[in-house]
mmCIF file of C-alpha atoms and ligand atoms in Angstrom:
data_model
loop_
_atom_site.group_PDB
_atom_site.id
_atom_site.type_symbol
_atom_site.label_atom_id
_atom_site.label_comp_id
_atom_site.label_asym_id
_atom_site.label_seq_id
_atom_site.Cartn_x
_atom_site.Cartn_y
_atom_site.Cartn_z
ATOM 1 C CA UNK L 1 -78.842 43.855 -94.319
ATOM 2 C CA UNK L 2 -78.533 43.212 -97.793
ATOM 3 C CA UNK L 3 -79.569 44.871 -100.887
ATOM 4 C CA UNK L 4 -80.544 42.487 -103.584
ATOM 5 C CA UNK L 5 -80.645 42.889 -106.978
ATOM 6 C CA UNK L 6 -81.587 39.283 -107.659
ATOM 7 C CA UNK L 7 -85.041 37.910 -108.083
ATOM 8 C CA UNK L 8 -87.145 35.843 -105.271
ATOM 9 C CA UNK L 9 -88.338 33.360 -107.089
ATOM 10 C CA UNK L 10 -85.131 32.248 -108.740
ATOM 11 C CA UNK L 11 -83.387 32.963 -105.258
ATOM 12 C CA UNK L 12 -86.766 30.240 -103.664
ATOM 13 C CA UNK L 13 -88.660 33.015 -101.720
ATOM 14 C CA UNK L 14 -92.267 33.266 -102.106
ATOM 15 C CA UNK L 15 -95.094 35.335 -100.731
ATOM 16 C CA UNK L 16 -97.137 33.619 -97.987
ATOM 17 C CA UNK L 17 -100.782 34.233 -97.836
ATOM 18 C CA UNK L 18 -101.850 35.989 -95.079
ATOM 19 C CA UNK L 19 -104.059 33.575 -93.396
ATOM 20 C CA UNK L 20 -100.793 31.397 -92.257
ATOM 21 C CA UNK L 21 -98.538 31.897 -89.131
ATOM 22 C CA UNK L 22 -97.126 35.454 -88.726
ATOM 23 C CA UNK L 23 -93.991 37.035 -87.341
ATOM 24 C CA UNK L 24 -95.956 40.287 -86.862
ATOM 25 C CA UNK L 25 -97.260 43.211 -88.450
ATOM 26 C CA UNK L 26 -96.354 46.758 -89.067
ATOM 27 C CA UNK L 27 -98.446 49.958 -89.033
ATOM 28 C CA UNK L 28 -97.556 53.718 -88.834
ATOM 29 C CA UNK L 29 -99.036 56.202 -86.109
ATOM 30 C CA UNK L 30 -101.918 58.604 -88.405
ATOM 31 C CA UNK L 31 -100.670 62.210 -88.200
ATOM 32 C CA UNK L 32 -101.511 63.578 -91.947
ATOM 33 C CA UNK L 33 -103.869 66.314 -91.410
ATOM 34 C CA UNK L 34 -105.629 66.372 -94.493
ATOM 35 C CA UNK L 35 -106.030 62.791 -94.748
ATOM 36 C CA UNK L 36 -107.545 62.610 -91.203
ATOM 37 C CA UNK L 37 -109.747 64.757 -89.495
ATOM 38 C CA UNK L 38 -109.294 66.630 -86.235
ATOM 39 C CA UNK L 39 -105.639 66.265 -86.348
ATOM 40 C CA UNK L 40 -105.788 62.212 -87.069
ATOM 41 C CA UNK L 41 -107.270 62.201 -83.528
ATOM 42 C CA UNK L 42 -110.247 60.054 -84.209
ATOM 43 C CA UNK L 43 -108.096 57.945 -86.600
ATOM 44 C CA UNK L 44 -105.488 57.293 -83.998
ATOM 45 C CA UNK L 45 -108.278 55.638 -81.563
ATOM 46 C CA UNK L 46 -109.490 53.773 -84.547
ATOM 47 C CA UNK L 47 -105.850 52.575 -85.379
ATOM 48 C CA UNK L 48 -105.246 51.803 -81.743
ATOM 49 C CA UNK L 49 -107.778 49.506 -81.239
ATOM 50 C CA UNK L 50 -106.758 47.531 -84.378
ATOM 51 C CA UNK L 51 -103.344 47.504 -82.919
ATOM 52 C CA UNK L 52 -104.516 46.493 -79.478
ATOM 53 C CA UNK L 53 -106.498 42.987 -81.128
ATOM 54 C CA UNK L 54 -102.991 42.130 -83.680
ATOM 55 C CA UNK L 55 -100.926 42.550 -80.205
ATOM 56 C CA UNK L 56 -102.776 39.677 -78.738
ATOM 57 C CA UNK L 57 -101.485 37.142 -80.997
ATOM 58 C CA UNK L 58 -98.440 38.662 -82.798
ATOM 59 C CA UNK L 59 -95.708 41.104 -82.328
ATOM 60 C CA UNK L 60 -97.084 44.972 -83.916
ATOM 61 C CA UNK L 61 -94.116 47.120 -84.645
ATOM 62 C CA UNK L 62 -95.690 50.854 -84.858
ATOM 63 C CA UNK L 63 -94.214 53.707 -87.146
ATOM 64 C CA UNK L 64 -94.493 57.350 -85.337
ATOM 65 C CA UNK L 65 -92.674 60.661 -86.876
ATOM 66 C CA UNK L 66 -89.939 62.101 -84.824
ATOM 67 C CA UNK L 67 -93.387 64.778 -83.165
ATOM 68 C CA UNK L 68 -95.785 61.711 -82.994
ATOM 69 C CA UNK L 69 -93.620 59.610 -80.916
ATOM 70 C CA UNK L 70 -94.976 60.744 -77.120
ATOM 71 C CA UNK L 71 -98.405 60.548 -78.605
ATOM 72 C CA UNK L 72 -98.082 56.705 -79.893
ATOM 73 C CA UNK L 73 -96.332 55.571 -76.940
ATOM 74 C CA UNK L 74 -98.677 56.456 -74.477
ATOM 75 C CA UNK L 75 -101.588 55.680 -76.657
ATOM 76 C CA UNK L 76 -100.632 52.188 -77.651
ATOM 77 C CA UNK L 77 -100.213 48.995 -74.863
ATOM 78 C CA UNK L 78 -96.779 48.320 -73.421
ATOM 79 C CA UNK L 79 -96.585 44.701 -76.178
ATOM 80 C CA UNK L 80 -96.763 47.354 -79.179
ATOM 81 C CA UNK L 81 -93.047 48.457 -80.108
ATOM 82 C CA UNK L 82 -92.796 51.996 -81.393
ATOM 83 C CA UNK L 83 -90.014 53.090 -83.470
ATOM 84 C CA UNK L 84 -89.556 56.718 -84.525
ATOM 85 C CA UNK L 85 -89.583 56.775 -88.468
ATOM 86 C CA UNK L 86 -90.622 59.682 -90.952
ATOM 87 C CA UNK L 87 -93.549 58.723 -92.949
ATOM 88 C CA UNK L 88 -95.412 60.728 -95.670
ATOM 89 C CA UNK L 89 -98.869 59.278 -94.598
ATOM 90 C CA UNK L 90 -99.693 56.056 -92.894
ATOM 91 C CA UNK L 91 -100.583 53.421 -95.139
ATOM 92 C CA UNK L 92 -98.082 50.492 -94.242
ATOM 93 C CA UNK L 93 -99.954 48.103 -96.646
ATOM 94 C CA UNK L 94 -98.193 50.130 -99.641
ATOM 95 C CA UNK L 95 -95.226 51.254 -98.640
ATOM 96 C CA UNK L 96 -93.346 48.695 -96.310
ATOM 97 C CA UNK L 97 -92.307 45.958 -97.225
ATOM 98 C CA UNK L 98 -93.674 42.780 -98.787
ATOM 99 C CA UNK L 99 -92.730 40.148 -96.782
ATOM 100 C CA UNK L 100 -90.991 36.898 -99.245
ATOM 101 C CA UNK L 101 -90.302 33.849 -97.089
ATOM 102 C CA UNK L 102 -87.903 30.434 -97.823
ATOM 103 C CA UNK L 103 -89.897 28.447 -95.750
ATOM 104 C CA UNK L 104 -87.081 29.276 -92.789
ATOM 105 C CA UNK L 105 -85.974 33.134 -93.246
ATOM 106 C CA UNK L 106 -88.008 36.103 -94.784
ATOM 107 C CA UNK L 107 -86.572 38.687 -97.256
ATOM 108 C CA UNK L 108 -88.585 41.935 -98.035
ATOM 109 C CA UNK L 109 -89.236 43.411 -101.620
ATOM 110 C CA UNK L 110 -88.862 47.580 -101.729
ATOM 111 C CA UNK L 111 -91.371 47.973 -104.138
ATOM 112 C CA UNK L 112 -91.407 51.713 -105.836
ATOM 113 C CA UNK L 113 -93.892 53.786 -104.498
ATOM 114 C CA UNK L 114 -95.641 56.801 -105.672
ATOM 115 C CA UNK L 115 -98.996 57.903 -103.631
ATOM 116 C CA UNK L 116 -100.910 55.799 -105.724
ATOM 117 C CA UNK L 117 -100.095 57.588 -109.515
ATOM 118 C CA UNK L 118 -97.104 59.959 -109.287
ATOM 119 C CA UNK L 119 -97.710 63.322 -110.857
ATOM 120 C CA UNK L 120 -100.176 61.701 -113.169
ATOM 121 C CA UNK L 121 -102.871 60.903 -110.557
ATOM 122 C CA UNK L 122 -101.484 60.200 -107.278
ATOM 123 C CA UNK L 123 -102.691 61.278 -103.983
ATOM 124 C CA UNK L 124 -100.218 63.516 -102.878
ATOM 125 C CA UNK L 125 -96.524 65.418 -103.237
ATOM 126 C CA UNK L 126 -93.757 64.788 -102.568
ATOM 127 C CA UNK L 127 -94.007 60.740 -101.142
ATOM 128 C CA UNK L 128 -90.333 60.209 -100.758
ATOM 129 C CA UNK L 129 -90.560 59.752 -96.779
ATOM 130 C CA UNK L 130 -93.001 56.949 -98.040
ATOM 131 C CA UNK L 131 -90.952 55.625 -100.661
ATOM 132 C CA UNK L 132 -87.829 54.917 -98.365
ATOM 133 C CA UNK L 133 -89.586 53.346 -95.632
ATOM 134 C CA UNK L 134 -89.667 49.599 -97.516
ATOM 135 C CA UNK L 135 -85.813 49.264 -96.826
ATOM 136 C CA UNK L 136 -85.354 51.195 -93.579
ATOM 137 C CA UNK L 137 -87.634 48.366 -92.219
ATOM 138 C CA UNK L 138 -85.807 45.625 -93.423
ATOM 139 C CA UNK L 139 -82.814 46.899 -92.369
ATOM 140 C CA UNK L 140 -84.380 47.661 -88.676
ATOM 141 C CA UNK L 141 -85.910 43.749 -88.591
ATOM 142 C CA UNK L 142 -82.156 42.817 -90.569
ATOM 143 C CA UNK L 143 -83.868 41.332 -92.973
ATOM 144 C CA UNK L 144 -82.285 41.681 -96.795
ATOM 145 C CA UNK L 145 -83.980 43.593 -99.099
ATOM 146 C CA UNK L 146 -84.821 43.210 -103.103
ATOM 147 C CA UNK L 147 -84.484 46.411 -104.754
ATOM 148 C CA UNK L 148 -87.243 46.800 -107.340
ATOM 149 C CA UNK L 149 -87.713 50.146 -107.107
ATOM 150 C CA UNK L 150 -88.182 50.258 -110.385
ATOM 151 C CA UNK L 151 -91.335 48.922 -110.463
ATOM 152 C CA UNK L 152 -94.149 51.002 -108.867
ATOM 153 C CA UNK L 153 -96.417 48.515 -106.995
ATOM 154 C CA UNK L 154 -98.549 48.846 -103.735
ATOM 155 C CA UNK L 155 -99.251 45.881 -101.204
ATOM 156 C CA UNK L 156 -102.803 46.525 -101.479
ATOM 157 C CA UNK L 157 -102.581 45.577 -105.119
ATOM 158 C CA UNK L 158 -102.184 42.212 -104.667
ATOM 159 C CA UNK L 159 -103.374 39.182 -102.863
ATOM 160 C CA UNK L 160 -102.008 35.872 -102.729
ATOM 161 C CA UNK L 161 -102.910 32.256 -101.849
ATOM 162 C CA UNK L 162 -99.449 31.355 -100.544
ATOM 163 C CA UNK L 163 -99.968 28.431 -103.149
ATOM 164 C CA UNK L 164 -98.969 30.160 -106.514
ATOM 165 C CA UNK L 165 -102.379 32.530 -107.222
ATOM 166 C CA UNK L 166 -102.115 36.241 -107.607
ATOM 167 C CA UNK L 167 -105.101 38.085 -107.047
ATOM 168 C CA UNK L 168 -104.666 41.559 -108.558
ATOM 169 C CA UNK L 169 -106.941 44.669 -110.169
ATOM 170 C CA UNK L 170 -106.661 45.784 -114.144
ATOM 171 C CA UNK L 171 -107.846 49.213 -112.977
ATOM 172 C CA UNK L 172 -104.901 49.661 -110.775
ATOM 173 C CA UNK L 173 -101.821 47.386 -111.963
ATOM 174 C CA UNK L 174 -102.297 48.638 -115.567
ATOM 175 C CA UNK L 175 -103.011 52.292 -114.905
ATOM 176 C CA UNK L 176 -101.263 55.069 -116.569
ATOM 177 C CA UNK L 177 -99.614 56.369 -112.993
ATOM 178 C CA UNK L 178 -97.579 52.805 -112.436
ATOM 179 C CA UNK L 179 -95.954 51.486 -115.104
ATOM 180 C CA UNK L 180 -96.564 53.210 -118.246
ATOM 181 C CA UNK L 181 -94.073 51.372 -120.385
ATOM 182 C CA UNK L 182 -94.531 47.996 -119.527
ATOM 183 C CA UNK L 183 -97.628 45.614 -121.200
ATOM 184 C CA UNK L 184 -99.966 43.440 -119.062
ATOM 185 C CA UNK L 185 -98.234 40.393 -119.572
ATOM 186 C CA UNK L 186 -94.544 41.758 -118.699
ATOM 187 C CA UNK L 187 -96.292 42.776 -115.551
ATOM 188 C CA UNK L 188 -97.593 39.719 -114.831
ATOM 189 C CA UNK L 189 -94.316 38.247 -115.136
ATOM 190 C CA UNK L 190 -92.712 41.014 -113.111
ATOM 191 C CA UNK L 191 -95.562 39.441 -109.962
ATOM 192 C CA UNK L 192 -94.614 36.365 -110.781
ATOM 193 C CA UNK L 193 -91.377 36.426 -110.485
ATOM 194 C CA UNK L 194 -91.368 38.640 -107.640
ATOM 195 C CA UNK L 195 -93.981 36.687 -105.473
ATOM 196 C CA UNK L 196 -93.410 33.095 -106.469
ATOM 197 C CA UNK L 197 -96.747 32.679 -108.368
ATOM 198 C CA UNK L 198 -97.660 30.804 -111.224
ATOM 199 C CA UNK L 199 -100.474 32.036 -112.226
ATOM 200 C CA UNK L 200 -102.089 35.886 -111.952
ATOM 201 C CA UNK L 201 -106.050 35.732 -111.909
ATOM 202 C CA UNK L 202 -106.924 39.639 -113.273
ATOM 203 C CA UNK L 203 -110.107 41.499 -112.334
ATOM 204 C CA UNK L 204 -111.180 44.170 -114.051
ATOM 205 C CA UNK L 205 -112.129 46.689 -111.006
ATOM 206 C CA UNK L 206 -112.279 47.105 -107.568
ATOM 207 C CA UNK L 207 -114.590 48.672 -105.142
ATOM 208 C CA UNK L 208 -116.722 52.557 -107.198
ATOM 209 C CA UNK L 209 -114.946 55.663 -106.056
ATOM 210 C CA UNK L 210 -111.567 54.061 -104.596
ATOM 211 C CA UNK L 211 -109.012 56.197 -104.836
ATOM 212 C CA UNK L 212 -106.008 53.935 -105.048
ATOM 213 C CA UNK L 213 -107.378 53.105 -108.798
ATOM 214 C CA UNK L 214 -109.115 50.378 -107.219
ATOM 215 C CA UNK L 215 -106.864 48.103 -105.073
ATOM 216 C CA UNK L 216 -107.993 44.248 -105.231
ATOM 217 C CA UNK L 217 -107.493 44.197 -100.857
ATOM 218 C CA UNK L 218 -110.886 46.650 -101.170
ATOM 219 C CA UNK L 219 -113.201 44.094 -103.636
ATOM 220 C CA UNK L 220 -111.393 40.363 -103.380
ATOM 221 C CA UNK L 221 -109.014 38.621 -100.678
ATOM 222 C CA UNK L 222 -108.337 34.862 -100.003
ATOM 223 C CA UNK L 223 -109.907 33.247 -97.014
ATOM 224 C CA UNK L 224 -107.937 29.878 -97.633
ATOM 225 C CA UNK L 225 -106.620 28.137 -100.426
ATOM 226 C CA UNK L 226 -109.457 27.987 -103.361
ATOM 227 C CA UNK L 227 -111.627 30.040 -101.508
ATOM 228 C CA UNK L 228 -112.491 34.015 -101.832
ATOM 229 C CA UNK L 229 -114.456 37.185 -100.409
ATOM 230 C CA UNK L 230 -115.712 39.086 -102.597
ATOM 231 C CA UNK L 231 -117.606 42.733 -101.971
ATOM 232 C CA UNK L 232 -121.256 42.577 -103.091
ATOM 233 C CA UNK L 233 -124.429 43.902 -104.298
ATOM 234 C CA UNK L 234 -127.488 43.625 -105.179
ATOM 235 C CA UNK L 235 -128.510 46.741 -105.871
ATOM 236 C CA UNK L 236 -128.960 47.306 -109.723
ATOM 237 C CA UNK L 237 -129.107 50.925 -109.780
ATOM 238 C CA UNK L 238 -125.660 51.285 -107.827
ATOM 239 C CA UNK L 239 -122.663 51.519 -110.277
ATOM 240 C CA UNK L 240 -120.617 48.824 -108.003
ATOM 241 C CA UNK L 241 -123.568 46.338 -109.123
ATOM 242 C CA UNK L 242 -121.599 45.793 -112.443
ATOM 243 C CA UNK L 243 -117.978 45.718 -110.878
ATOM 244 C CA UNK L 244 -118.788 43.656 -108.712
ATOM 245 C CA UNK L 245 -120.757 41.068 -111.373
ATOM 246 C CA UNK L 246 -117.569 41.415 -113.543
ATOM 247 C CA UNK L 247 -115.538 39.828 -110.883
ATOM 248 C CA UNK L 248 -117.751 37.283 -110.332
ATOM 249 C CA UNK L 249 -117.696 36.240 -113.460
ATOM 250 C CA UNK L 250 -113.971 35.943 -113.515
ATOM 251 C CA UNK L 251 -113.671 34.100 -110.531
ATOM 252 C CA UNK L 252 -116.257 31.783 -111.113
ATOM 253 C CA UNK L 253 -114.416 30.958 -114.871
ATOM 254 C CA UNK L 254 -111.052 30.426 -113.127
ATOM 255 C CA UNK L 255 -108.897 27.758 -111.708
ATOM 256 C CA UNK L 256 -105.957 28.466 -109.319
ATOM 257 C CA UNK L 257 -102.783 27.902 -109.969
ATOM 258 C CA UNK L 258 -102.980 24.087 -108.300
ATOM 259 C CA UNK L 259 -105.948 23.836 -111.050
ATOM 260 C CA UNK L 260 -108.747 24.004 -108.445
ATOM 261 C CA UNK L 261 -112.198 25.882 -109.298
ATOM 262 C CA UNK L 262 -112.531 29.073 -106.982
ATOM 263 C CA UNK L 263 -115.240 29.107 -104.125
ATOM 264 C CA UNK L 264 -116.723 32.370 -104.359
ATOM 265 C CA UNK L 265 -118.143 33.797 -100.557
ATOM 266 C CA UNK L 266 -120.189 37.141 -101.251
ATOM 267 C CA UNK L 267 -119.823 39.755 -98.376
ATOM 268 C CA UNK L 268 -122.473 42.259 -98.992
ATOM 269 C CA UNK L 269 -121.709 45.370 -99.203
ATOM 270 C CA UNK L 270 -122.792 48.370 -96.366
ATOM 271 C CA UNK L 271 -125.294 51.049 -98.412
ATOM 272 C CA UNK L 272 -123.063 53.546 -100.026
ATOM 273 C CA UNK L 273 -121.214 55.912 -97.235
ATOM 274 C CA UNK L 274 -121.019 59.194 -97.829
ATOM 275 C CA UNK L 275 -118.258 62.015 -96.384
ATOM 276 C CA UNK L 276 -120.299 64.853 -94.258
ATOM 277 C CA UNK L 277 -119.912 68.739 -94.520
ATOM 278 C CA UNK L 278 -118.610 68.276 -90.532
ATOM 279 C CA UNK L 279 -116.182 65.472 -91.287
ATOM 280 C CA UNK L 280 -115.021 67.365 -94.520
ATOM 281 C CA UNK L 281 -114.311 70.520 -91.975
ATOM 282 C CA UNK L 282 -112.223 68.492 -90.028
ATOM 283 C CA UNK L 283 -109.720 68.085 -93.261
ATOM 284 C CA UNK L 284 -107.108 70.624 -93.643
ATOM 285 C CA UNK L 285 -106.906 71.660 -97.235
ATOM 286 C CA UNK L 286 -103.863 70.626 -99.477
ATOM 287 C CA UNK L 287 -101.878 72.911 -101.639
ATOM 288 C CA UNK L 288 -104.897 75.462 -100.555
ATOM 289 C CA UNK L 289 -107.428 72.606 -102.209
ATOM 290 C CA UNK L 290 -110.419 70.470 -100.069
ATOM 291 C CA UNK L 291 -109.197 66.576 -100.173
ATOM 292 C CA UNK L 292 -112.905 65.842 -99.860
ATOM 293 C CA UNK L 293 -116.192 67.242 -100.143
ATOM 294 C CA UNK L 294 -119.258 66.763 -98.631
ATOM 295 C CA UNK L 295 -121.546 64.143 -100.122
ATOM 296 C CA UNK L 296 -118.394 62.277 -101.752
ATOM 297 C CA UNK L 297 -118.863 58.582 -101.483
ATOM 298 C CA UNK L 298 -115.890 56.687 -99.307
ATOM 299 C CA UNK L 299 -114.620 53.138 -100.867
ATOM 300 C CA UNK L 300 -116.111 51.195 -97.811
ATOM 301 C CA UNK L 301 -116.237 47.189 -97.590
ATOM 302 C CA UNK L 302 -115.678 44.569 -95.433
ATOM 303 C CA UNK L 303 -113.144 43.119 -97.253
ATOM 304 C CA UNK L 304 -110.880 44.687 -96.840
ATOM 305 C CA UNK L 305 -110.019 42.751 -93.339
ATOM 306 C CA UNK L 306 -107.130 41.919 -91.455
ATOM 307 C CA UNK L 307 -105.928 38.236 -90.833
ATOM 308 C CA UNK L 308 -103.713 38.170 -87.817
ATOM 309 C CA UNK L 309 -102.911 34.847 -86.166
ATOM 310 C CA UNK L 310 -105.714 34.647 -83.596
ATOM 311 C CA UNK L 311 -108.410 37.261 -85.149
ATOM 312 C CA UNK L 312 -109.951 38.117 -88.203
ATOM 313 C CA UNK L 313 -110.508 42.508 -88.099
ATOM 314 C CA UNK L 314 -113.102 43.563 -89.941
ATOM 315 C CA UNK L 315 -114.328 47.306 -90.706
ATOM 316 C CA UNK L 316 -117.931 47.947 -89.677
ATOM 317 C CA UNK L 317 -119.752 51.131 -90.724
ATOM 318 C CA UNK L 318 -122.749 51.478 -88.263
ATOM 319 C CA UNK L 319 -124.486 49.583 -91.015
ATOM 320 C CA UNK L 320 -127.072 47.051 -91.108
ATOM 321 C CA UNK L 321 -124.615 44.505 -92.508
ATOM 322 C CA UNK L 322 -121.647 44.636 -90.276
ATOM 323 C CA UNK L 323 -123.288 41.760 -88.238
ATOM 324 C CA UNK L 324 -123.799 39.922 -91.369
ATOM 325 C CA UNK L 325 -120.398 40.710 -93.139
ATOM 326 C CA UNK L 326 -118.658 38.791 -89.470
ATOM 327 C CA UNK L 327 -121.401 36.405 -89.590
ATOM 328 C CA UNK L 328 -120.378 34.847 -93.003
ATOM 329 C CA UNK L 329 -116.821 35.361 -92.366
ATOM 330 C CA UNK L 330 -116.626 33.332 -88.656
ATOM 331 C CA UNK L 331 -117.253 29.759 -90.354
ATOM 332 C CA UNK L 332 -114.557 30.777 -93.131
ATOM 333 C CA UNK L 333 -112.159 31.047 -90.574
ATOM 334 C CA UNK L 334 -112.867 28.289 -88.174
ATOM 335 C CA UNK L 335 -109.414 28.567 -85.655
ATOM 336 C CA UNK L 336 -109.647 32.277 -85.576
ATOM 337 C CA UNK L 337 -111.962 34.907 -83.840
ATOM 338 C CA UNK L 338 -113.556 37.417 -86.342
ATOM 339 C CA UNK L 339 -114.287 40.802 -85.167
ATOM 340 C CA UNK L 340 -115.389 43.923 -85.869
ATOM 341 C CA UNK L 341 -114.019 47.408 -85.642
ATOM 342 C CA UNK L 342 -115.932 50.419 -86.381
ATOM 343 C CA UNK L 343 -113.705 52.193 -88.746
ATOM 344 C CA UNK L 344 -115.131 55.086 -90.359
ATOM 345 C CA UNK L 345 -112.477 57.038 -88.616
ATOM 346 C CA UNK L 346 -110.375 55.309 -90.877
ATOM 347 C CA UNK L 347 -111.940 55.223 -94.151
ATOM 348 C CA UNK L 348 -111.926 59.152 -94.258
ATOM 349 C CA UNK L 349 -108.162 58.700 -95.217
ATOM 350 C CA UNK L 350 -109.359 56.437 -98.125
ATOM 351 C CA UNK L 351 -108.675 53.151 -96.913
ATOM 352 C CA UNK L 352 -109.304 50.879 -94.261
ATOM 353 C CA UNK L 353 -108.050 48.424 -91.614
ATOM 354 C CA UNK L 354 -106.335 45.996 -94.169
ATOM 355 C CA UNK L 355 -104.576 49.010 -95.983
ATOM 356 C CA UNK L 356 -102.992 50.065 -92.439
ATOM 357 C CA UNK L 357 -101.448 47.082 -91.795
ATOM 358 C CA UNK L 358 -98.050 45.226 -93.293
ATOM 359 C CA UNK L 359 -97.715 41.046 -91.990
ATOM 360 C CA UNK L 360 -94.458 40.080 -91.518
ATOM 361 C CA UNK L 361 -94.667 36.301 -91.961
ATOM 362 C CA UNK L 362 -93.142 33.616 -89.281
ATOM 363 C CA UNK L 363 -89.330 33.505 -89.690
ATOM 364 C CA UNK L 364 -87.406 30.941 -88.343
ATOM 365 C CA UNK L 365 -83.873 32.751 -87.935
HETATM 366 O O1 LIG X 401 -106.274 51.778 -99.512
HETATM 367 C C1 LIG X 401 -105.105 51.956 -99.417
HETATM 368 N N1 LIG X 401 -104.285 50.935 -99.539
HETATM 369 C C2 LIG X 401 -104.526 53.274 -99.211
HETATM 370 C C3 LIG X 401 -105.462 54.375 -99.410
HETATM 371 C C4 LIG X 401 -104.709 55.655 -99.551
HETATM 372 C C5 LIG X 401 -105.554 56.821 -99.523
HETATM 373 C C6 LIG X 401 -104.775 58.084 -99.389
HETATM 374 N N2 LIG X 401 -105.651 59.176 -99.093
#
């Protein structure tokens, strides 16, 4: 394995969108105990049966710590390969590797990571275990790595048609816990030139109370080429009515990079969901401080979905509008099967099934 210093673009890797063929996908075992209550026990079902539907249809490489390993292997199907790897917490979305592809090999980027705002607002200290777990997965798949390290960037940040179009948040990308120093538009180069795209579409916010400074994977993801989710509302008197309005009217104004108008696909939102006093007991405290407290509302939506190569996973809530959330989804993704998981278990930790999961794209050699 290689450590590059060059840039994709230049070198003729790009980022594939997620809806076309995969290699795989990676995900780490839940063990953080105040992320996940009960000792991540609940979260580990939850995570298993997300792992069980990706194994159908592509290869799932699972993360345990040196303590979890046991636990994984005899939790997760014989298909699933667990590899013992130290992790801070368990969200593979943001810190393994995005996956660049030549059309024939794959090459992954080792973004910098900091828990989502370093000591300005990030989520926890210290994230180093998280941080070097980028390149210790290319090097275990032998794939060679770009070092931008430099550059603190999540996977959940950004979506991509695999046709030139960034999707990506101005909450998040341009908050004071990334990249202090650098202006919007050298960071939309920096995406650019990292992902192969020619043109960044910007919302302004994400999904009300999410703590990764509102990721666009929560609010906004491609379906197919031209054509997007996007979390909904109705409801007037909720403050995501507004965010959600504001992205609209972005998308709705823009063309993609291959100059086509976007086709906007509403998901409505579940009604707000809220942390209880029993769940919150469950948490261990951090640094001698509650992560949560009862009553706090959790960033749910059902966009924040997982495209593997036979299945479309979706969170559900227990709400009226899971049904409807897979309902509008199914004829957006004709060759696949959409279905839901109920995955409360693991929005407690703040995120959900996309934000658990890493796609390695199809690799020829
Ligand atoms: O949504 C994500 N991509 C990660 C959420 C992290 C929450 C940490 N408590």
């Amino acid at each position: 394995m290689r450590i590059l210093s060059t840039v994709p673009q230049e070198d003729g890797y790009t980022m594939p969108a997620e809806f076309s063929k995969h290699y795989g996908c990676i995900m780490i075992f839940p063990h953080r105990r105040d992320s996940w209550q009960n000792g991540a026990y609940a979260a580990r079902k939850a995570f298993a049966q997300v792992i069980d539907i990706i194994s159908r249809s592509e290869k799932v490489i699972v993360c345990a710590r040196y303590d979890d390993y046991d636990s994984a292997r005899s939790m997760l199907g014989d298909n699933v390969r667990v590899i013992e790897m130290e992790s801070d917490d368990s969200w593979a979305r943001d810190v393994a590797p995005t996956f660049v592809s030549s059309g024939k090999d794959i090459r992954g980027i080792d973004w910098g990571f900091n828990a989502w705002g370093g000591l300005y607002d990030g989520l926890y200290f210290p994230w180093d275990k998280d941080n070097k777990m980028a390149r210790k997965l290319c090097d275990m798949l032998d794939k060679d790595t770009y070092n931008k390290r430099s550059f603190i960037l999540e996977g959940g940040s950004i979506h991509t048609d695999g046709e030139g179009t960034i999707l990506t948040t101005e909450a998040c990308l341009l908050s004071k816990g990334r990249n202090p120093h650098m202006s919007k538009e050298e960071i939309e180069n920096e995406l650019k030139r990292y992902l192969g795209g020619e043109k960044v579409i910007w919302l302004k916010s994400g999904i009300y109370n999410d703590e990764t400074n509102e990721h666009v994977d929560n609010i906004c993801a491609f379906t197919s080429p031209g054509e997007v989710a996007l979390a909904w509302t109705d409801d007037k008197s909720d403050p995501q009515y507004k965010m959600s309005q504001s992205c609209l009217e972005i998308l709705e104004n823009s063309t993609d990079a291959k100059g086509r108008k976007l086709r906007v696909h509403k998901l409505p939102l579940p009604k707000p969901v809220t942390i209880t006093a029993e769940e919150c007991d469950g948490l261990d405290d951090m640094n001698g401080e509650p992560t949560r407290t009862p009553g706090e509302r959790l960033a749910a939506s059902y966009v924040n979905f997982y495209i593997s190569n036979a299945h479309v996973i979706v969170p559900q809530f227990g709400d009226e509008n899971d049904g409807k959330a897979l309902e509008i989804l199914r004829p957006l993704f004709p060759t696949k099967e959409v279905v839901g998981v109920y995955a409360r278990d693991i929005l407690i930790g703040g995120g959900n099934i996309h934000c658990i999961t890493q796609q390695i794209p199809y690799f020829e050699n």
